[in-house]
Coordinates of C-alpha atoms in Angstrom, one line a residue:
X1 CA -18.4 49.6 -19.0
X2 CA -18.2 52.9 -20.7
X3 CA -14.7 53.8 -19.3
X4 CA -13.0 50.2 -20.0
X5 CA -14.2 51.0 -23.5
X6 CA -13.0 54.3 -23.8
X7 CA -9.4 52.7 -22.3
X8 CA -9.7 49.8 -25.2
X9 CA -10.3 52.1 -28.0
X10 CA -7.8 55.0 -26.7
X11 CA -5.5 52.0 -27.1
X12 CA -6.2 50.9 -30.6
X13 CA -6.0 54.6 -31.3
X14 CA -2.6 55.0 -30.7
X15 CA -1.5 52.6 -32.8
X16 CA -2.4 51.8 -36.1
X17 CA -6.1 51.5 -35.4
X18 CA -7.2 54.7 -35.5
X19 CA -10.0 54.1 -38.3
X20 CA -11.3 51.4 -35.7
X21 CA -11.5 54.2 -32.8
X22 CA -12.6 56.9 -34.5
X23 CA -15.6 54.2 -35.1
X24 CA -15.8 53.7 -31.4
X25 CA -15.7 57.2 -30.8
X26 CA -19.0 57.5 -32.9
X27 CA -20.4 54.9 -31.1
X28 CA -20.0 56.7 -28.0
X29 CA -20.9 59.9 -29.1
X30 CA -24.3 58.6 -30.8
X31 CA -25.4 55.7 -27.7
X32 CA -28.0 57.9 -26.4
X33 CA -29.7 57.5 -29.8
X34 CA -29.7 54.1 -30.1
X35 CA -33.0 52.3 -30.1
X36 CA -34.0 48.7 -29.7
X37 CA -30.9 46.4 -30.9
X38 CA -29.8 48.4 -34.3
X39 CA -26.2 50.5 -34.5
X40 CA -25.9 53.4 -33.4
X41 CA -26.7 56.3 -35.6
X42 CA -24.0 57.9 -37.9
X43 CA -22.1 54.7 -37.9
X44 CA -21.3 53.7 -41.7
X45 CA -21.5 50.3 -42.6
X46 CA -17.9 50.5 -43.3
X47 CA -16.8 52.1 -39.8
X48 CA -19.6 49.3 -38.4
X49 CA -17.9 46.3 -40.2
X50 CA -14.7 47.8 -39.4
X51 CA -15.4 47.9 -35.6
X52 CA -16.8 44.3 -35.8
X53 CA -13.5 43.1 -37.2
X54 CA -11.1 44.7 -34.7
X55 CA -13.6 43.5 -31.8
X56 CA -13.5 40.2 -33.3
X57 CA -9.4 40.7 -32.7
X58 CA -9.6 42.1 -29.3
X59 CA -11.6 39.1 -28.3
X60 CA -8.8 36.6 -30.2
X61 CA -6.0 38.0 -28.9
X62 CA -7.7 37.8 -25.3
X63 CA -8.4 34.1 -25.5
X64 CA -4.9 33.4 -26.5
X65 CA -3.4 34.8 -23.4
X66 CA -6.0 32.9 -21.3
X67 CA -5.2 29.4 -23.2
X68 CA -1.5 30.3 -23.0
X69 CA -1.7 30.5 -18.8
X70 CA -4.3 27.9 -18.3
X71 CA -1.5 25.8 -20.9
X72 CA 1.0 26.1 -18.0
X73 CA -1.3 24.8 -15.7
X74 CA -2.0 22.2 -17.5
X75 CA 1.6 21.3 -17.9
X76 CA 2.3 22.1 -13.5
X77 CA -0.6 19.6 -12.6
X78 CA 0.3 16.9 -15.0
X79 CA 3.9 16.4 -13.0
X80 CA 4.2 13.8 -10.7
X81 CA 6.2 15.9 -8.7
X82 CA 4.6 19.6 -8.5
X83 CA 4.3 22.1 -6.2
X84 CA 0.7 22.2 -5.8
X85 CA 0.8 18.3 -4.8
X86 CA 3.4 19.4 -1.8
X87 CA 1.2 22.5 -0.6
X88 CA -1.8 21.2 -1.0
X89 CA -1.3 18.0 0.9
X90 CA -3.0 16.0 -2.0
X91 CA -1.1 14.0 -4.4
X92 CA -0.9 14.2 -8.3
X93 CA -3.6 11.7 -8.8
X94 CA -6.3 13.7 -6.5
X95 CA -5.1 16.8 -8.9
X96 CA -5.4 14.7 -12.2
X97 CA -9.5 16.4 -12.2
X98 CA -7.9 20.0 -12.4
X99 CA -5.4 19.1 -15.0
X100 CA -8.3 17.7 -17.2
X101 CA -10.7 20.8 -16.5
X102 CA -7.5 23.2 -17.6
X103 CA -6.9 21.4 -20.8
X104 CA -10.8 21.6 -22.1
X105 CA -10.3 25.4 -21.0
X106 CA -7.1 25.6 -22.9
X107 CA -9.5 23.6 -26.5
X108 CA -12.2 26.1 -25.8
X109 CA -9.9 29.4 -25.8
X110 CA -7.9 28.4 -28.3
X111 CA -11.1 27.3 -30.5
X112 CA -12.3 31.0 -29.7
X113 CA -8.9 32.6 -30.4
X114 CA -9.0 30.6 -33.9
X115 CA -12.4 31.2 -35.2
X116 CA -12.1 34.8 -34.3
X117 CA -9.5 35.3 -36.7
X118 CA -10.6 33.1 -39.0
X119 CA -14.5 35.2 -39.2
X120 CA -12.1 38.2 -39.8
X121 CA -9.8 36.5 -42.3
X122 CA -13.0 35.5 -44.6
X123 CA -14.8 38.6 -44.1
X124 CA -11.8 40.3 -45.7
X125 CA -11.1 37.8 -48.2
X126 CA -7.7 37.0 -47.0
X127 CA -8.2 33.8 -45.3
X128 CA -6.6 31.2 -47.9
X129 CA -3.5 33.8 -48.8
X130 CA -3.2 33.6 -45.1
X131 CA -2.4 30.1 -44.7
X132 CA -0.7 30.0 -48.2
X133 CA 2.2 32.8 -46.9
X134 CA 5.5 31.2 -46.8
X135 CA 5.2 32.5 -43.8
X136 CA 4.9 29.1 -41.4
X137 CA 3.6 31.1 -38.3
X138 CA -0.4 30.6 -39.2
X139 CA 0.3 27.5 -40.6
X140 CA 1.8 26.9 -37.2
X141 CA -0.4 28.2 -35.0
X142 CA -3.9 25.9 -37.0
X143 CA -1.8 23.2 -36.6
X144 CA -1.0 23.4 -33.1
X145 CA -4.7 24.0 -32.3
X146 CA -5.2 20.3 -34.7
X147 CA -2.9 19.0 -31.9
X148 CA -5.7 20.5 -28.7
X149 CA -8.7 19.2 -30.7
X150 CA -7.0 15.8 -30.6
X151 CA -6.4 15.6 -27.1
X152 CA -9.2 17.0 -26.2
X153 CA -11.5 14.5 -28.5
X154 CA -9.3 11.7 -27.1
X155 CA -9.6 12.5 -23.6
X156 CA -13.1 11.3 -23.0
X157 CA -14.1 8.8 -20.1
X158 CA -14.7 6.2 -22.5
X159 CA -11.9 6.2 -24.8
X160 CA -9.0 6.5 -21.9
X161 CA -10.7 3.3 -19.8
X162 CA -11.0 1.1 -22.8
X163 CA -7.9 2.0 -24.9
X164 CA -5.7 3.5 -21.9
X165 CA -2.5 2.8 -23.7
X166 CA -3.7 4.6 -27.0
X167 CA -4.6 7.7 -25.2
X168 CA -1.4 7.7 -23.4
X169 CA 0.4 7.6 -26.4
X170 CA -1.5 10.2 -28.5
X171 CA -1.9 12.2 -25.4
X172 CA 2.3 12.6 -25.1
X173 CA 2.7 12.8 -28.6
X174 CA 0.0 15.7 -29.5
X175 CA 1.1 17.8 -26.2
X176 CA 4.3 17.7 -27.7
X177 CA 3.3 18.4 -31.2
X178 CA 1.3 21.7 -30.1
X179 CA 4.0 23.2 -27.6
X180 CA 6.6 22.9 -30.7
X181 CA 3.6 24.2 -33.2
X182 CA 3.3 27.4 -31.0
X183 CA 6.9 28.0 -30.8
X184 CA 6.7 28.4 -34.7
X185 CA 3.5 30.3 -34.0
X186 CA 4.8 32.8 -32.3
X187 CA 7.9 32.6 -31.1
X188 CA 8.9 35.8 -29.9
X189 CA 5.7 36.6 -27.8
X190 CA 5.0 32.6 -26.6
X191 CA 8.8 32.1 -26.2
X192 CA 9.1 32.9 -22.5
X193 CA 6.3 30.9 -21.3
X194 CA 6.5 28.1 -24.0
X195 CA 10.7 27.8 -22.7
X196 CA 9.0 27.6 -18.7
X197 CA 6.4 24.5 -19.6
X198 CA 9.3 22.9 -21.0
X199 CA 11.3 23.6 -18.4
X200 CA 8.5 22.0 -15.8
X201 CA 7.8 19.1 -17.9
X202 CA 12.3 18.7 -18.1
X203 CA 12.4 18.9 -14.3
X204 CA 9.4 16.6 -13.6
X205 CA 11.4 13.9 -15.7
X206 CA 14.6 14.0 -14.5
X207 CA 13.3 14.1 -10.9
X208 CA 11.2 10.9 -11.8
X209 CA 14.4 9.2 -13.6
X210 CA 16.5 9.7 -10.7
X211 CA 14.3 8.4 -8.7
X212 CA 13.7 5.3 -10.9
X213 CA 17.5 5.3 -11.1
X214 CA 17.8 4.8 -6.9
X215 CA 14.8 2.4 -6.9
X216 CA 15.2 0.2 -9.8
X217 CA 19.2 -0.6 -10.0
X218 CA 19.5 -3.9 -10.5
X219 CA 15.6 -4.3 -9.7
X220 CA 13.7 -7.4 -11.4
X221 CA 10.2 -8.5 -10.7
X222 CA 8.9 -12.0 -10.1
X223 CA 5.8 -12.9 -11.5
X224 CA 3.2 -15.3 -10.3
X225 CA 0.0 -16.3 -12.1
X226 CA -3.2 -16.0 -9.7
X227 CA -6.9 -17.1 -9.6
X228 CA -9.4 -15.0 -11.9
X229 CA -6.6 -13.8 -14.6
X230 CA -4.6 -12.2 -12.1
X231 CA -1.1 -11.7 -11.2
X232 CA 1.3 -11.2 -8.5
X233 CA 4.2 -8.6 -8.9
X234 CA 6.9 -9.2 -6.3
X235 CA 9.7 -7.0 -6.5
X236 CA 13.3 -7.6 -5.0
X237 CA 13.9 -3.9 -3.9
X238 CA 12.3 -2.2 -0.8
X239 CA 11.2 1.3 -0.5
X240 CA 9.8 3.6 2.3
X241 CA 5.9 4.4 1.3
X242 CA 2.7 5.2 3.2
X243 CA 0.4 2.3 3.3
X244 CA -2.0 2.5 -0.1
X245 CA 0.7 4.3 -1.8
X246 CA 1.2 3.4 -6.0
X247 CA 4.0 3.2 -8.3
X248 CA 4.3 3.3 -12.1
X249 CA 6.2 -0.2 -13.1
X250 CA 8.3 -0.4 -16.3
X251 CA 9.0 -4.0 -17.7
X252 CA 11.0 -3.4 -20.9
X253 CA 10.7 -7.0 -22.1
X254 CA 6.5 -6.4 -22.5
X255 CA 6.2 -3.1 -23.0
X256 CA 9.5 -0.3 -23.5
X257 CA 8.3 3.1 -23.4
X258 CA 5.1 1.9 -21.1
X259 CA 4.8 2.5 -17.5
X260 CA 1.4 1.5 -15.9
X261 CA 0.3 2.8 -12.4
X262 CA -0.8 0.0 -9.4
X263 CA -2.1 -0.1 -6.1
X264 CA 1.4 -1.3 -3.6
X265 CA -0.8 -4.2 -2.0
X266 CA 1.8 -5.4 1.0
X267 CA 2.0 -3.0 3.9
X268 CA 5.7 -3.6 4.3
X269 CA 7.2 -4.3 1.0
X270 CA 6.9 -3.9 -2.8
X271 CA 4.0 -6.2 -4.0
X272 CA 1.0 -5.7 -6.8
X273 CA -1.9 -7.5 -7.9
X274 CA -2.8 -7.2 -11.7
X275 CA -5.9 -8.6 -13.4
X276 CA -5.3 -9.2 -17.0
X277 CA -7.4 -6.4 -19.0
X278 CA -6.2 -5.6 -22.1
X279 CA -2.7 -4.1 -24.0
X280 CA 0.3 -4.2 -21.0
X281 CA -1.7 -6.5 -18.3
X282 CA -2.6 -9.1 -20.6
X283 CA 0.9 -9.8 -21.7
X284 CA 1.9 -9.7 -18.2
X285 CA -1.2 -12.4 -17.7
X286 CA 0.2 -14.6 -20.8
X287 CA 4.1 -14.3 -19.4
X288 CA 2.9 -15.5 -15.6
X289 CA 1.0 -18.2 -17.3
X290 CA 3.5 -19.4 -20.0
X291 CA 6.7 -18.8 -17.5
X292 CA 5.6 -18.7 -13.5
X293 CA 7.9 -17.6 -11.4
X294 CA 9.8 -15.8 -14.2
X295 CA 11.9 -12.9 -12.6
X296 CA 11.7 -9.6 -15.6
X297 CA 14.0 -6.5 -15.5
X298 CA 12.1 -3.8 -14.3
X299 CA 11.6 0.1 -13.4
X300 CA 10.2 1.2 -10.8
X301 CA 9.4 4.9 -10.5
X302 CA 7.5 6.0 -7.2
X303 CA 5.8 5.5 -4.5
X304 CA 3.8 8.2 -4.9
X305 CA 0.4 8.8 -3.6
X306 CA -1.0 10.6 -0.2
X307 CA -3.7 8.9 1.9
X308 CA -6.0 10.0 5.0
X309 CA -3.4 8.6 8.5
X310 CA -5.8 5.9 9.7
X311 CA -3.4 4.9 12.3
X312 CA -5.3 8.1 14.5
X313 CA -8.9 7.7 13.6
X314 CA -11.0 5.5 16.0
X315 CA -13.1 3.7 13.6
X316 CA -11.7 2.4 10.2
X317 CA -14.5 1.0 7.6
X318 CA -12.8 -0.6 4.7
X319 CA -14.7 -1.6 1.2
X320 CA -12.8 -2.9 -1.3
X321 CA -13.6 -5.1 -4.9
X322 CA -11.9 -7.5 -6.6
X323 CA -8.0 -6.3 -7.0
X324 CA -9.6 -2.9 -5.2
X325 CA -8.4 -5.2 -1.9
X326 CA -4.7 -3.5 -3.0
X327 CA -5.6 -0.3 -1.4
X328 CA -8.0 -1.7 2.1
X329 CA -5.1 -4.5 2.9
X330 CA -2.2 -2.4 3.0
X331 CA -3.9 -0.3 4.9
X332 CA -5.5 -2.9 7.3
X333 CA -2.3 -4.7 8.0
X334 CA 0.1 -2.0 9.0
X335 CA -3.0 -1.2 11.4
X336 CA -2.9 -4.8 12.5
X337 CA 1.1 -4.9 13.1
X338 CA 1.2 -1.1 14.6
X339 CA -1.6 -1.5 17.3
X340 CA 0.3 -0.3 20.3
X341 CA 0.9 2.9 18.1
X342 CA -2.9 3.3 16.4
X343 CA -5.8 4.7 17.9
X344 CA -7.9 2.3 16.4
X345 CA -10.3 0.7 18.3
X346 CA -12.3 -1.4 15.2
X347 CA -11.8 -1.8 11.7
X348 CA -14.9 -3.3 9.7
X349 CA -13.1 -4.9 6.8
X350 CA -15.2 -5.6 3.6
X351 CA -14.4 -7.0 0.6
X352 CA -16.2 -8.2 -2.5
X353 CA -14.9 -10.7 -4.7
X354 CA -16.4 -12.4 -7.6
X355 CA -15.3 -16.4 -7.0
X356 CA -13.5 -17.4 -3.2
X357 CA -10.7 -18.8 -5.3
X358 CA -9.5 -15.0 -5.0
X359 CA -8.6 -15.0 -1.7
X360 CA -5.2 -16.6 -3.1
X361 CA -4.3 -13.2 -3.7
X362 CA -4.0 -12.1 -0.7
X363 CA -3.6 -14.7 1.8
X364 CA -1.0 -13.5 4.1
X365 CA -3.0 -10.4 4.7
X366 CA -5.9 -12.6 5.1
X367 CA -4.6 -14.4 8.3
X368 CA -2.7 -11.6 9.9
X369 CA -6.6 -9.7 9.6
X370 CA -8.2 -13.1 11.2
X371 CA -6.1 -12.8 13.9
X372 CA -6.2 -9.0 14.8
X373 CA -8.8 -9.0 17.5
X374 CA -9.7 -5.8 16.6
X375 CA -11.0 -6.6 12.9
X376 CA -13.9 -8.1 11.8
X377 CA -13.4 -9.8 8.4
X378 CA -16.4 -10.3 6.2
X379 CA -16.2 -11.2 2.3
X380 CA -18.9 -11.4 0.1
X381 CA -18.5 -13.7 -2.6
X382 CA -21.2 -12.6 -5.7
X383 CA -20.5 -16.0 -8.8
X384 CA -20.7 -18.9 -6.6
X385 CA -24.2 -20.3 -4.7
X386 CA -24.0 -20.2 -0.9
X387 CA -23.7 -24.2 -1.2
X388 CA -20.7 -24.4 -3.3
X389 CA -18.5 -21.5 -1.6
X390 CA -16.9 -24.1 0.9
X391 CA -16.5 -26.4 -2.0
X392 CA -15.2 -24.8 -4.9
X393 CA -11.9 -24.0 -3.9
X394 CA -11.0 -27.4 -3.5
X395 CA -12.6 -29.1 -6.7
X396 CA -11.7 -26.5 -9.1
X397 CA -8.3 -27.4 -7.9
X398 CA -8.4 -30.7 -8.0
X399 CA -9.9 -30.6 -11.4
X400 CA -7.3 -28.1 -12.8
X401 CA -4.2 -31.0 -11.6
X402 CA -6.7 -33.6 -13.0
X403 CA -7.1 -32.7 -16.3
X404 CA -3.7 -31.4 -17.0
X405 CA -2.5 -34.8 -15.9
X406 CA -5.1 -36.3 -18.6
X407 CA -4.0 -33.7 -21.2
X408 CA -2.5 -34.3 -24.8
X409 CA -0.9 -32.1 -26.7
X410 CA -3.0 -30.3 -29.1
X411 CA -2.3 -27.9 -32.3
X412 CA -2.7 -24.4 -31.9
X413 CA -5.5 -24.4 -34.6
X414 CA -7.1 -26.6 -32.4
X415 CA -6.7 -24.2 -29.2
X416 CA -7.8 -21.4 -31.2
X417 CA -11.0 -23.2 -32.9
X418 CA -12.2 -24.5 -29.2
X419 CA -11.7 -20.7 -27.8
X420 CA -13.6 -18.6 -30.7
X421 CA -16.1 -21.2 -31.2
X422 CA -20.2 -19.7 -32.2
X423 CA -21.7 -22.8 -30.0
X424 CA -24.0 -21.7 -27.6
X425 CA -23.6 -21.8 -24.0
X426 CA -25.4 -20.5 -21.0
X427 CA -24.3 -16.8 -20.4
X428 CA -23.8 -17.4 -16.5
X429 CA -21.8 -20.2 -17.1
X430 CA -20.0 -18.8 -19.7
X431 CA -18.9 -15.6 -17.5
X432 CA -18.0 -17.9 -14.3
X433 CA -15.5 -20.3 -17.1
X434 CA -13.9 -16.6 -18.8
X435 CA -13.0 -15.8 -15.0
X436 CA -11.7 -19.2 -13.4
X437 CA -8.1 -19.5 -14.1
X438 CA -8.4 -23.4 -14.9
X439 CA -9.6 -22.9 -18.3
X440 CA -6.9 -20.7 -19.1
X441 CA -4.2 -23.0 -17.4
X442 CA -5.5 -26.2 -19.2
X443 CA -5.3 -24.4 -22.9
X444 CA -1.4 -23.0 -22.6
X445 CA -0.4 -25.5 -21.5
X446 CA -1.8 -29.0 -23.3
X447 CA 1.2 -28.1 -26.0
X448 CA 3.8 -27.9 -23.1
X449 CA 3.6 -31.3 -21.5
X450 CA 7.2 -30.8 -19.6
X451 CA 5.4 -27.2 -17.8
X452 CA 1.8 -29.0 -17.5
X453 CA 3.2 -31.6 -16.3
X454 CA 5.2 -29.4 -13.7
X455 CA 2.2 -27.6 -12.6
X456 CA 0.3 -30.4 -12.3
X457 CA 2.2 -31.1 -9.0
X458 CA 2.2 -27.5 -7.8
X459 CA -1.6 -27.4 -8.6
X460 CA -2.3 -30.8 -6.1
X461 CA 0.2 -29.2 -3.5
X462 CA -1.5 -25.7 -3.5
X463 CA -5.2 -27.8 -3.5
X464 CA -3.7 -29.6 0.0
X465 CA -2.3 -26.3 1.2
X466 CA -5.8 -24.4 0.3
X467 CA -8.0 -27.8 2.3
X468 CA -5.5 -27.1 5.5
X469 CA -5.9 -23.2 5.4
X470 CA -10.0 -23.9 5.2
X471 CA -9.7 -24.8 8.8
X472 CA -7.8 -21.5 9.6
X473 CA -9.9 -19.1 7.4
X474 CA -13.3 -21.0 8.2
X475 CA -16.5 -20.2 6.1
X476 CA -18.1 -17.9 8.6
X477 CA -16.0 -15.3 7.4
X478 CA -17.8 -15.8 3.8
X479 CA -21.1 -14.8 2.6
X480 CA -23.1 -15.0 -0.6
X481 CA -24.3 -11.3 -2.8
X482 CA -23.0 -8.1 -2.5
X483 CA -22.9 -6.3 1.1
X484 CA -25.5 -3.7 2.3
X485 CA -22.9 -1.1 2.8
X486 CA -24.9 1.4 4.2
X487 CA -25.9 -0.8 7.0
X488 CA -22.9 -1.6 7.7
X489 CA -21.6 2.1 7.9
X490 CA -24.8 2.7 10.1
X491 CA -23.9 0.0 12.7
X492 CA -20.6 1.0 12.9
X493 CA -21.6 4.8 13.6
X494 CA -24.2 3.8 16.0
X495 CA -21.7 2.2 17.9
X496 CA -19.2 5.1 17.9
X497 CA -19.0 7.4 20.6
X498 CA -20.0 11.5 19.8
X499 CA -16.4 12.5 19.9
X500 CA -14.8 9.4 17.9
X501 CA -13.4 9.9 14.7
X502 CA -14.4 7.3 11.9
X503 CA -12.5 6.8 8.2
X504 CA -14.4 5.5 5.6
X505 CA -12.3 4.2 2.5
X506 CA -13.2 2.3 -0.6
X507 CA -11.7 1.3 -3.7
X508 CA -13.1 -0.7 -6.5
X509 CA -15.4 -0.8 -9.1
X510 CA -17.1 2.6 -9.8
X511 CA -20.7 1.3 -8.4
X512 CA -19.0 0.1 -4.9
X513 CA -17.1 3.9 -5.0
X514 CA -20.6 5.4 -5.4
X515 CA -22.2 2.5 -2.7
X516 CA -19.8 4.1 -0.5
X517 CA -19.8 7.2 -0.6
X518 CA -23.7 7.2 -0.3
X519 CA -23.4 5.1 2.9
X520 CA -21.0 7.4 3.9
X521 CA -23.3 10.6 3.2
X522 CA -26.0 9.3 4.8
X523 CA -25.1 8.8 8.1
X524 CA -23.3 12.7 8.7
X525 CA -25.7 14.3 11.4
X526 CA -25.2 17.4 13.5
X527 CA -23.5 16.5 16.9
X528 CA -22.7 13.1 15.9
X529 CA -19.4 11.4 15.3
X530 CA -16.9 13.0 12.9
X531 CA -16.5 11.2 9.2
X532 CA -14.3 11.2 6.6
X533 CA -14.6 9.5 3.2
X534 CA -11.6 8.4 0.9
X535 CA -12.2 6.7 -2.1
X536 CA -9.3 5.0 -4.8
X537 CA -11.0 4.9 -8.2
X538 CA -9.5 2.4 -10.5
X539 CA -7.2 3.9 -13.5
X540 CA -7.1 7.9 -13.3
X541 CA -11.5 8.4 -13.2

């Protein structure tokens, strides 16, 4: 400790610090008569307030050089396409954690490197001519600082889950704003590295555009409104991608600068499955509802995204909830079509779904999983009583092409006065009507007679169409609650051989995530089968 002091103050001596280490020299000189936690003996209070105030610059110009390389690597893991993603084997969402954990670093060492100078500006009274100058550089540098404590306030849990789009936008806008602030900071010291997170962020760009550019020529995507305020994304390009694989879509029509990340749920070609949330979703909702079947330009940038290879594990355990089923179908039916190339030997395929109406979103995937002989399909349904599960599909449906054949037209004042009304109502049945899509149909549509009337008749065909499938996807294959997931990983392990090799995957709501991976955790034993966990948490956790 002695010596890397002696080195520090030898430094400061050479240059124009020598009152500082002819203070530290005293120090030294004078340790062995220091008692209990006073300074050390001979030390004037000027030399002592001197020393403090160089220390207090040592320590600021330290925690600038941190901030400025954890800043790079803050810029390297927020690419889509970076290098750690290709070495590491995992992709730029599994890194997202790191890039988070580097920026508070970067707000904490740059908070340091700030209030250092700022105790030494006030001690010596020059802390307002400072940031009066017309000199712009410490102007500069507190403002790009403003910029971190932004993000980093902004960056909660909380905030990015509930205003996503917000966050996004303040989040591009104030890492720009400090980069630029600490070119003006400091260019000449800054300049190289500040010139080499541009470039990264540049290259990560234009790889994505060109990309986009080969993916999304002439690309449009047809939307379909679903059961439960969903939607279907179809879009009319192809693409080679690893089953559970994302990609960011871009429909300039709702949103222009906006690109929103989803699950691909088709094994074999470019679909998604949106619920209507809030900002970008919802308008997607409202267009599918007011215009089905509309075909929007759109961008495509992806696939991206780098799962476990279930194809070789002998055991596959799939838990998935609500649009969650994205990530466990893809993955399940390219099993189910590639069996002659898959070690598989049994997939237990779970999923949780709030009303059986939801099935409509996936029902392709639905038969080709019924008829895999190697699957066994169970979904829990957790809004609708045991007694009405193999009813509700059809009445709801009958009752949506009912009253929209019944409809008149109404004003908007009157739409808008039966939504917000104060009356009442019994919560449960109030959650199970925000959720059914018959609601919602009957409203948009009472002032668009030609449209209800329209889907009036595609509402009766798909009620005949859901009655014949009933007979194909029976009930048995429905229950009532949520599953026991541990119990079902345990029966699956205890049915494994020693040497087998079991995959547990999830995605879903953040309780089934932690269902899992306790279920998962639990059944790990010495000399038993080998198990690996992968879990898809909605949005970017």
């Amino acid at each position: 400790m002695v010596s890397a002091l002696r080195n520090l103050w030898a430094r400061a001596a050479s240059g124009s610090e020598s009152q500082f280490a002819r203070a530290a020299e005293q120090m030294q000189r004078n340790s062995s008569t220091t008692h209990g936690g006073g300074h050390p003996s001979g030390m004037s209070e000027a030399e002592l307030k001197a020393f403090r105030h160089w220390m207090s610059e040592v320590n600021a110009d330290m925690m600038r050089w941190l901030a400025l390389v954890n800043l790079g690597l803050v810029f390297l893991l927020a690419m889509k396409n970076n290098p750690i993603a290709f070495i590491s084997g995992y992709s730029h969402e599994r890194l997202n954690v790191l890039h988070r954990w580097a920026g508070r670093f970067v707000w904490v060492q740059a908070s340091i490197h700030v209030c250092c100078y700022m105790y030494t500006w006030s001690k010596s009274g020059s802390f307002v001519k400072r940031l009066t100058q017309e000199d712009f550089s410490y102007r500069a540098g507190f403002t790009a600082w403003l910029f971190f404590t932004i993000l980093f306030l902004c960056s909660f849990e909380f905030i990015r889950r509930r205003a996503y789009e917000y966050f996004f936008m303040v989040h591009i806008a104030c890492a720009i704003g400090a980069v630029v602030a600490l070119g003006f900071h400091e260019p000449k010291t800054y300049g190289i590295i500040l010139y080499l997170i541009g470039s990264m962020w540049v290259f990560d760009r234009l790889v994505r555009f060109v990309r986009g550019v080969h993916y999304s020529k002439g690309t449009r995507a047809t939307i379909y409104p679903m059961p439960g305020e969903a939607v279907k994304v179809v879009l009319n390009t192809t693409a080679t991608f690893q089953p559970a694989s994302h990609g960011f879509l871009t429909m300039p029509s709702l949103k222009l600068l906006q690109s929103h990340p989803f699950t691909i749920s088709s094994a074999d070609s470019l679909e998604f499955i949106v619920r209507g949330q809030r900002g970008f979703t919802r308008r997607l909702y409202d267009r599918a509802i007011n215009n089905p079947g509309e075909s929007l330009p759109c961008y495509f940038d992806g696939p991206y995204g780098n799962v476990p290879d279930y194809r070789r594990m002998n055991r596959v355990i799939l838990f998935a909830g609500g649009s969650g089923g994205s990530f466990s179908f893809s993955i399940a039916t390219d099993i189910a079509r590639n069996l002659d190339r898959c070690c598989v030997d049994s997939i237990e395929f779970v999923w949780v779904i709030r009303e059986r109406s939801h099935t409509q979103w996936f029902e392709k995937e639905l038969e080709e999983l019924r008829d895999c002989p190697i699957v066994n399909l169970r979904i829990f349904v957790t809004r609708e009583a045991s007694n009405l599960i193999a009813s509700h599909s059809d009445s709801s449906a009958s009752e949506s092409s009912e009253s929209l054949r019944n409809a008149t037209p109404v004003s908007a004042t009157d739409v808008d006065e039966t939504t917000d009304s104060d009356t009442p109502v019994d919560e449960k049945k109030k959650s199970q009507e925000s959720s059914s899509p018959t609601e919602t149909l009957t409203i948009n549509f009472l002032a668009l007679p030609e449209k209800a009337l329209s889907l009036a008749i595609e509402t009766e065909d798909k009620s005949n169409s859901t009655q014949r499938r009933r007979s194909s996807l029976g009930d048995q294959y429905f229950q009532f609650g949520r599953p026991d997931m541990s119990s079902i990983v345990k029966e699956a392990v205890r049915n494994a051989d020693q040497n087998d090799l079991i995959a547990v995957g999830a995605c879903g709501p953040t309780e089934l995530m932690r269902c899992a991976r306790n279920a998962a955790a639990g059944v790990i034993t010495i000399g038993g089968p080998s198990i690996s966990l992968h879990c898809e948490q909605f949005g970017w956790g």
